[in-house]
CSV table of C-alpha atoms in Angstrom, one decimal:
chain,number,residue,atom,x,y,z
A,1,LEU,CA,130.2,62.9,135.3
A,2,ALA,CA,132.1,61.4,139.1
A,3,LYS,CA,132.6,58.0,137.3
A,4,SER,CA,134.0,59.9,134.8
A,5,PHE,CA,136.6,61.3,136.3
A,6,GLU,CA,137.6,58.6,139.1
A,7,GLN,CA,138.7,56.6,136.0
A,8,SER,CA,141.8,58.9,136.4
A,9,HIS,CA,141.9,60.7,139.2
A,10,GLU,CA,141.4,60.3,143.4
A,11,PRO,CA,137.6,60.2,144.6
A,12,LYS,CA,138.6,62.8,146.7
A,13,GLU,CA,139.9,65.0,144.5
A,14,VAL,CA,136.6,64.1,142.4
A,15,ALA,CA,134.3,65.2,145.6
A,16,ALA,CA,135.9,68.3,146.0
A,17,PHE,CA,136.3,69.6,142.5
A,18,LEU,CA,133.0,69.2,141.7
A,19,SER,CA,131.7,70.1,145.0
A,20,ARG,CA,133.2,73.5,143.5
A,21,CYS,CA,131.5,73.4,140.4
A,22,LEU,CA,128.1,72.7,142.2
A,23,PHE,CA,128.2,75.6,144.2
A,24,CYS,CA,128.8,77.9,141.2
A,25,MET,CA,126.2,76.9,140.1
A,26,PHE,CA,124.2,77.9,143.2
A,27,ALA,CA,126.3,80.9,144.0
A,28,GLU,CA,125.6,82.5,140.1
A,29,ASP,CA,121.4,81.6,140.5
A,30,VAL,CA,121.2,83.4,144.4
A,31,GLY,CA,123.5,86.5,143.2
A,32,LEU,CA,126.7,85.7,145.2
A,33,LEU,CA,128.4,85.2,141.7
A,34,PRO,CA,127.2,87.6,138.8
A,35,ALA,CA,124.8,86.2,136.5
A,36,GLN,CA,125.5,83.7,134.4
A,37,SER,CA,129.0,84.0,135.1
A,38,PHE,CA,129.8,80.6,135.1
A,39,LYS,CA,127.9,79.2,132.6
A,40,HIS,CA,129.8,81.8,130.1
A,41,LEU,CA,133.0,80.6,131.7
A,42,LEU,CA,131.9,77.0,130.3
A,43,ASP,CA,131.1,78.0,127.3
A,44,SER,CA,134.1,79.9,127.0
A,45,VAL,CA,135.9,77.2,126.6
A,46,LYS,CA,134.3,74.5,124.9
A,47,ASP,CA,136.7,74.7,122.0
A,48,ASP,CA,139.6,74.6,123.6
A,49,SER,CA,139.5,72.1,126.6
A,50,GLY,CA,142.9,73.5,127.5
A,51,ALA,CA,142.1,76.3,128.9
A,52,PHE,CA,139.6,74.9,131.2
A,53,VAL,CA,141.9,74.4,134.1
A,54,PRO,CA,144.0,77.4,134.2
A,55,MET,CA,140.4,79.3,133.7
A,56,LEU,CA,138.3,77.8,136.9
A,57,SER,CA,141.7,77.6,139.1
A,58,LEU,CA,141.9,81.1,138.3
A,59,LEU,CA,138.0,81.5,139.4
A,60,PHE,CA,138.3,79.7,142.3
A,61,GLU,CA,141.5,81.5,143.5
A,62,ASP,CA,139.4,84.8,143.2
A,63,MET,CA,136.7,83.2,145.3
A,64,ASN,CA,138.8,82.1,148.2
A,65,GLN,CA,140.6,85.4,148.3
A,66,GLY,CA,137.9,87.6,147.4
A,67,ARG,CA,139.7,89.5,145.0
A,68,PHE,CA,138.7,91.2,141.4
A,69,SER,CA,138.3,88.9,138.7
A,70,GLY,CA,139.9,89.1,135.4
A,71,LEU,CA,138.0,86.3,134.2
A,72,LEU,CA,134.3,87.8,135.4
A,73,LYS,CA,135.8,92.0,135.4
A,74,LYS,CA,134.5,92.3,138.9
A,75,LYS,CA,135.4,92.2,142.4
A,76,LEU,CA,134.2,88.8,144.0
A,77,LEU,CA,132.7,88.7,147.7
A,78,CYS,CA,135.2,86.6,150.2
A,79,PHE,CA,134.1,82.6,150.0
A,80,ASN,CA,137.0,81.3,151.9
A,81,GLY,CA,136.1,78.1,153.7
A,82,GLY,CA,137.2,74.6,153.2
A,83,LEU,CA,136.0,74.4,149.7
A,84,PHE,CA,137.6,77.1,147.6
A,85,SER,CA,140.8,76.6,149.8
A,86,ASP,CA,142.2,74.2,147.1
A,87,ALA,CA,141.3,76.1,143.8
A,88,ARG,CA,142.3,72.9,141.7
A,89,ALA,CA,140.9,71.9,138.9
A,90,LEU,CA,140.6,68.5,136.9
A,91,PRO,CA,141.4,68.5,132.9
A,92,VAL,CA,138.3,67.7,131.1
A,93,ASN,CA,137.5,66.0,127.5
A,94,GLY,CA,134.6,66.8,125.5
A,95,THR,CA,131.9,64.9,127.0
A,96,GLN,CA,132.7,65.9,130.5
A,97,LEU,CA,132.8,69.9,129.5
A,98,GLY,CA,130.0,68.7,127.7
A,99,LEU,CA,127.9,67.5,131.1
A,100,LEU,CA,129.1,70.5,133.3
A,101,ARG,CA,127.9,73.1,130.9
A,102,SER,CA,123.9,71.3,131.2
A,103,ALA,CA,124.3,71.1,134.7
A,104,SER,CA,125.0,74.8,134.4
A,105,ALA,CA,122.1,75.4,132.4
A,106,CYS,CA,119.7,74.2,134.9
A,107,GLN,CA,118.4,76.4,138.2
A,108,TRP,CA,119.9,75.8,141.4
A,109,ARG,CA,118.3,78.6,143.5
A,110,HIS,CA,115.6,76.6,144.8
A,111,VAL,CA,117.2,73.1,144.7
A,112,GLU,CA,115.8,70.5,147.4
A,113,PRO,CA,119.8,69.6,149.4
A,114,ALA,CA,117.8,66.9,150.4
A,115,ILE,CA,118.3,65.4,146.6
A,116,PHE,CA,121.9,64.9,146.5
A,117,GLY,CA,121.7,61.7,148.8
A,118,THR,CA,120.1,60.3,145.7
A,119,LEU,CA,122.9,61.6,143.3
A,120,LEU,CA,125.5,60.1,145.7
A,121,GLU,CA,123.3,56.5,145.7
A,122,ARG,CA,123.1,56.3,141.7
A,123,ALA,CA,127.0,57.3,141.9
A,124,LEU,CA,128.0,54.2,144.0
A,125,THR,CA,127.4,50.2,143.2
A,126,PRO,CA,125.5,47.7,144.5
A,127,GLY,CA,128.1,46.6,146.6
A,128,GLU,CA,129.0,49.8,147.7
A,129,ARG,CA,125.8,50.8,148.9
A,130,HIS,CA,125.2,47.6,150.5
A,131,LYS,CA,128.7,48.0,152.5
A,132,LEU,CA,128.0,51.5,153.1
A,133,GLY,CA,124.4,51.0,153.8
A,134,ALA,CA,124.3,54.3,151.7
A,135,HIS,CA,120.4,54.6,150.8
A,136,TYR,CA,118.7,57.7,150.5
A,137,THR,CA,116.8,58.5,153.2
A,138,PRO,CA,113.3,60.5,152.2
A,139,ARG,CA,112.8,63.9,154.0
A,140,ALA,CA,109.1,62.2,155.6
A,141,TYR,CA,111.3,59.7,157.0
A,142,VAL,CA,114.1,62.3,158.4
A,143,GLU,CA,111.7,64.1,159.9
A,144,ARG,CA,110.1,61.1,162.1
A,145,LEU,CA,113.2,61.0,163.8
A,146,VAL,CA,114.5,64.7,164.2
A,147,LEU,CA,111.8,66.3,165.1
A,148,PRO,CA,110.4,64.3,168.0
A,149,THR,CA,114.7,64.0,169.3
A,150,VAL,CA,116.0,67.3,168.4
A,151,VAL,CA,113.1,70.1,167.8
A,152,GLU,CA,110.2,68.8,169.8
A,153,PRO,CA,112.9,69.2,172.8
A,154,LEU,CA,114.1,72.8,172.5
A,155,ARG,CA,110.6,74.2,171.0
A,156,ASP,CA,109.9,73.3,175.0
A,157,ASP,CA,112.6,75.1,175.8
A,158,TRP,CA,111.3,77.8,174.2
A,159,LYS,CA,107.7,77.6,175.4
A,160,ALA,CA,109.2,78.3,178.7
A,161,ALA,CA,111.5,81.1,178.3
A,162,GLN,CA,108.8,82.9,175.8
A,163,ALA,CA,106.3,82.3,178.8
A,164,ALA,CA,108.7,83.7,181.4
A,165,ALA,CA,109.3,86.6,179.1
A,166,ILE,CA,105.8,87.3,178.7
A,167,THR,CA,105.5,87.1,182.3
A,168,GLU,CA,108.1,89.7,182.9
A,169,ALA,CA,106.4,91.9,180.3
A,170,LYS,CA,103.2,92.2,181.7
A,171,ARG,CA,105.0,93.4,184.7
A,172,GLY,CA,106.7,96.2,182.7
A,173,GLU,CA,110.4,94.5,183.1
A,174,ILE,CA,110.7,94.5,179.0
A,175,ASP,CA,114.6,95.2,179.1
A,176,LYS,CA,114.3,91.8,181.6
A,177,ALA,CA,112.0,89.9,178.9
A,178,ARG,CA,114.4,90.6,176.2
A,179,ALA,CA,117.2,89.8,178.2
A,180,THR,CA,115.1,86.0,179.0
A,181,VAL,CA,114.4,85.7,175.1
A,182,ARG,CA,118.1,86.7,173.9
A,183,ALA,CA,119.7,84.1,176.4
A,184,PHE,CA,117.6,81.4,174.7
A,185,HIS,CA,118.7,82.5,170.9
A,186,HIS,CA,122.4,82.5,172.4
A,187,GLU,CA,121.6,78.9,174.3
A,188,LEU,CA,119.9,77.7,170.3
A,189,CYS,CA,123.5,79.2,168.7
A,190,ALA,CA,125.1,76.6,170.8
A,191,VAL,CA,123.3,73.7,170.3
A,192,LYS,CA,125.4,70.7,168.6
A,193,VAL,CA,123.7,68.2,166.7
A,194,LEU,CA,125.8,64.9,165.4
A,195,ASP,CA,125.0,62.1,162.7
A,196,PRO,CA,128.1,59.5,163.3
A,197,ALA,CA,127.0,58.4,159.5
A,198,CYS,CA,126.2,61.2,158.2
A,199,GLY,CA,126.1,60.3,154.3
A,200,SER,CA,125.1,63.0,152.4
A,201,GLY,CA,124.1,65.1,154.8
A,202,ASN,CA,120.1,64.5,154.8
A,203,PHE,CA,120.0,64.5,158.9
A,204,LEU,CA,121.9,67.5,159.6
A,205,TYR,CA,120.5,69.9,156.6
A,206,VAL,CA,116.7,69.0,158.0
A,207,ALA,CA,117.6,69.5,162.1
A,208,LEU,CA,119.2,73.0,160.3
A,209,GLU,CA,116.3,73.9,158.5
A,210,HIS,CA,113.9,73.6,161.4
A,211,LEU,CA,116.5,75.1,163.9
A,212,LYS,CA,116.5,78.2,161.5
A,213,ARG,CA,112.4,78.0,161.9
A,214,LEU,CA,112.5,78.2,165.3
A,215,GLU,CA,115.8,81.0,165.3
A,216,GLY,CA,113.0,83.0,163.4
A,217,GLU,CA,110.2,82.8,165.8
A,218,VAL,CA,113.1,83.7,168.4
A,219,PHE,CA,113.4,86.9,166.0
A,220,ASP,CA,109.5,87.6,166.0
A,221,THR,CA,109.0,87.7,169.4
A,222,LEU,CA,111.9,90.2,170.1
A,223,SER,CA,110.9,92.0,167.8
A,224,GLN,CA,106.9,92.4,169.5
A,225,LEU,CA,109.0,93.2,172.4
A,226,GLY,CA,110.7,96.6,171.1
A,227,ASP,CA,113.6,94.8,170.8
A,228,THR,CA,115.4,97.6,167.7
A,229,LEU,CA,118.9,96.4,168.3
A,230,PRO,CA,120.8,94.9,165.4
A,231,LEU,CA,121.4,91.3,166.0
A,232,ASP,CA,125.3,90.4,164.8
A,233,LEU,CA,124.1,87.6,162.5
A,234,ALA,CA,127.9,87.1,161.2
A,235,SER,CA,128.6,85.6,164.5
A,236,GLU,CA,125.1,84.6,166.8
A,237,THR,CA,122.8,82.7,164.6
A,238,VAL,CA,122.1,79.0,163.5
A,239,ASP,CA,124.5,77.8,161.0
A,240,PRO,CA,126.0,75.0,159.7
A,241,HIS,CA,129.1,74.9,162.0
A,242,GLN,CA,126.7,72.6,164.9
A,243,PHE,CA,126.1,70.5,162.6
A,244,LEU,CA,128.5,67.4,162.9
A,245,GLY,CA,129.1,64.6,161.1
A,246,ILE,CA,131.0,61.8,160.7
A,247,GLU,CA,131.3,59.6,156.9
A,248,LEU,CA,133.6,57.1,155.7
A,249,ASN,CA,133.0,57.7,151.9
A,250,VAL,CA,134.5,61.1,150.8
A,251,ARG,CA,132.0,61.8,148.2
A,252,ALA,CA,129.5,61.7,150.8
A,253,ALA,CA,131.0,63.8,153.2
A,254,SER,CA,132.3,66.7,150.8
A,255,ILE,CA,128.4,66.5,149.4
A,256,ALA,CA,127.3,66.8,153.4
A,257,GLU,CA,129.0,69.7,153.8
A,258,LEU,CA,128.0,71.4,150.5
A,259,VAL,CA,124.4,70.6,151.2
A,260,LEU,CA,124.4,72.2,154.8
A,261,TRP,CA,125.8,75.5,153.2
A,262,ILE,CA,123.7,75.5,150.2
A,263,GLY,CA,120.7,74.9,153.1
A,264,TYR,CA,121.8,77.8,155.2
A,265,LEU,CA,122.2,80.3,152.0
A,266,GLN,CA,119.1,79.7,150.4
A,267,TRP,CA,117.3,80.3,154.3
A,268,HIS,CA,119.4,83.6,154.4
A,269,PHE,CA,117.8,84.7,150.6
A,270,ARG,CA,114.5,83.4,151.7
A,271,THR,CA,114.4,85.4,155.1
A,272,ARG,CA,116.6,88.9,154.0
A,273,GLY,CA,115.5,89.3,150.5
A,274,ASP,CA,118.8,90.0,147.9
A,275,ALA,CA,120.9,91.5,151.8
A,276,LEU,CA,124.3,89.3,150.9
A,277,PRO,CA,125.4,87.4,153.5
A,278,HIS,CA,128.7,88.9,155.7
A,279,GLU,CA,132.2,87.7,154.2
A,280,PRO,CA,134.1,85.1,154.4
A,281,VAL,CA,130.3,83.2,152.5
A,282,LEU,CA,131.6,80.0,153.6
A,283,ARG,CA,133.8,78.7,156.8
A,284,ASN,CA,135.7,76.0,157.8
A,285,SER,CA,134.6,74.7,160.7
A,286,LYS,CA,135.6,70.9,159.9
A,287,ASN,CA,132.5,69.7,161.0
A,288,ILE,CA,131.9,67.1,158.6
A,289,GLU,CA,134.5,64.6,159.3
A,290,HIS,CA,135.9,62.1,156.9
A,291,ARG,CA,136.7,58.7,158.7
A,292,ASP,CA,135.3,55.5,160.3
A,293,ALA,CA,132.8,56.6,163.1
A,294,VAL,CA,133.4,52.9,164.8
A,295,LEU,CA,136.8,52.0,164.4
A,296,ALA,CA,140.2,53.6,165.2
A,297,TYR,CA,143.7,52.5,165.0
A,298,ASP,CA,147.2,53.3,164.6
A,299,SER,CA,148.2,51.9,161.1
A,300,GLU,CA,146.6,48.9,158.9
A,301,GLU,CA,148.5,46.0,157.7
A,302,PHE,CA,148.1,42.4,156.1
A,303,ALA,CA,147.5,39.4,158.3
A,304,LYS,CA,150.2,36.7,157.7
A,305,ASP,CA,150.6,33.4,158.1
A,306,GLU,CA,153.1,31.0,159.9
A,307,ASN,CA,155.0,31.4,156.7
A,308,GLY,CA,154.9,34.9,156.0
A,309,LYS,CA,152.4,34.9,153.2
A,310,VAL,CA,149.3,37.3,153.3
A,311,LYS,CA,146.3,35.5,154.3
A,312,PHE,CA,143.4,35.7,152.1
A,313,VAL,CA,139.7,35.2,152.6
A,314,TRP,CA,136.6,35.3,150.2
A,315,ASN,CA,135.8,38.7,149.2
A,316,ARG,CA,132.1,38.1,150.5
A,317,ARG,CA,130.3,39.0,147.1
A,318,THR,CA,131.2,37.0,143.9
A,319,MET,CA,129.5,33.6,143.5
A,320,LYS,CA,130.0,31.1,140.8
A,321,THR,CA,127.7,28.2,139.8
A,322,ASP,CA,128.5,24.9,141.1
A,323,PRO,CA,129.1,22.5,138.1
A,324,ALA,CA,127.6,19.4,140.0
A,325,THR,CA,124.5,21.2,141.7
A,326,GLY,CA,123.9,24.2,139.5
A,327,ARG,CA,123.4,26.4,142.5
A,328,GLU,CA,125.2,30.1,143.2
A,329,VAL,CA,128.1,28.9,145.3
A,330,PRO,CA,130.7,31.5,146.9
A,331,ASP,CA,133.9,31.7,144.1
A,332,ASP,CA,136.7,30.7,146.0
A,333,GLN,CA,139.2,32.6,143.3
A,334,ALA,CA,137.3,35.9,144.2
A,335,VAL,CA,139.6,36.4,147.4
A,336,VAL,CA,141.2,39.6,149.2
A,337,PRO,CA,143.7,40.3,151.6
A,338,VAL,CA,142.6,40.1,155.7
A,339,LYS,CA,143.5,43.1,157.4
A,340,VAL,CA,145.0,43.4,160.7
A,341,TYR,CA,144.7,46.8,162.7
A,342,THR,CA,147.3,47.9,165.4
A,343,ASN,CA,145.8,49.1,168.6
A,344,ALA,CA,142.5,49.2,167.8
A,345,ARG,CA,140.2,51.0,169.4
A,346,PRO,CA,136.6,52.1,169.7
A,347,ALA,CA,136.4,55.7,167.4
A,348,PRO,CA,135.8,58.8,169.2
A,349,TRP,CA,133.0,61.2,168.9
A,350,PRO,CA,133.1,65.0,169.0
A,351,GLN,CA,130.6,66.3,172.0
A,352,ALA,CA,127.0,66.8,171.2
A,353,ASP,CA,123.9,67.7,172.6
A,354,PHE,CA,121.8,65.4,170.0
A,355,ILE,CA,122.8,62.6,168.3
A,356,VAL,CA,120.1,61.6,164.9
A,357,GLY,CA,120.5,59.2,162.2
A,358,ASN,CA,120.1,55.7,159.9
A,359,PRO,CA,123.7,54.4,161.0
A,360,PRO,CA,124.1,51.5,158.8
A,361,PHE,CA,126.1,49.7,161.7
A,362,LEU,CA,122.9,49.7,164.3
A,363,GLY,CA,122.9,45.9,164.5
């Protein structure tokens, strides 16, 4: 579907639009949108594809502002965030609408967010995959790195805080014990994890899930200490803004942000039942940056020779058969212009407590 849209639209537009559609499918299955609402909307325009753009654009606007939806005949939650601030919908043909309707018929409530990496990889050509190092990393491999580098150090800190709180409680200093546990929770909610080549966000998502598990243990300990004060989960909880990513591929960057929010909301409904999250449901933390993580520069130009003509080099991909030897050799007709970057310098990375990932530029 993404490939078909990209024949007539910019990849950035396509990624943003399909991310909005996919989130709507997830939202109606978890109760953030009225049940079956997105499916019914797609069904209602199947015989009039011209109605698709205005109807979907209006739905996205209603979700962004959290207002009464004339389409769904119901007051919607305020979703806000970067995802729906751009309410544009792309026009569809019959085939594209059919693909969207097929996707909306699936159950998205318990989708494993990590699978979006495989969807991204399928949407890339083999050449793109090689250039970007865009290979889906299985969860077991991700955890092999995330657990010792991020989770275990934080668990060591938690064990120390927990032991101190238990000692204080045994001395009868219950208020002090609660304060010790709350102080650790405050630090946990300030931890920043960076993946400088985040792809579709697998490493960040797995780190988020494990930090939410640790947060659950903190809440259990507070409960055992008789702390009945409601925690302000709107402002003090582990959430996606703590997980930072840099990604060169626009589709991957869009998917990474979506993966984090779906994972976070799944955790919310698993632990809090049908209780709706605080509004706005999404927040635009700008934690996933679409840019190069290695090279920063002021402008990009084509290199020229002494006669002012643009220089070209082999594209390092296309081969041809040598008529004399029969061997595959570089095709000297497959060339690309040589680029030069003014004021080239190392790209800055945001400040973080932990850096994880599977960077394609490791070598």
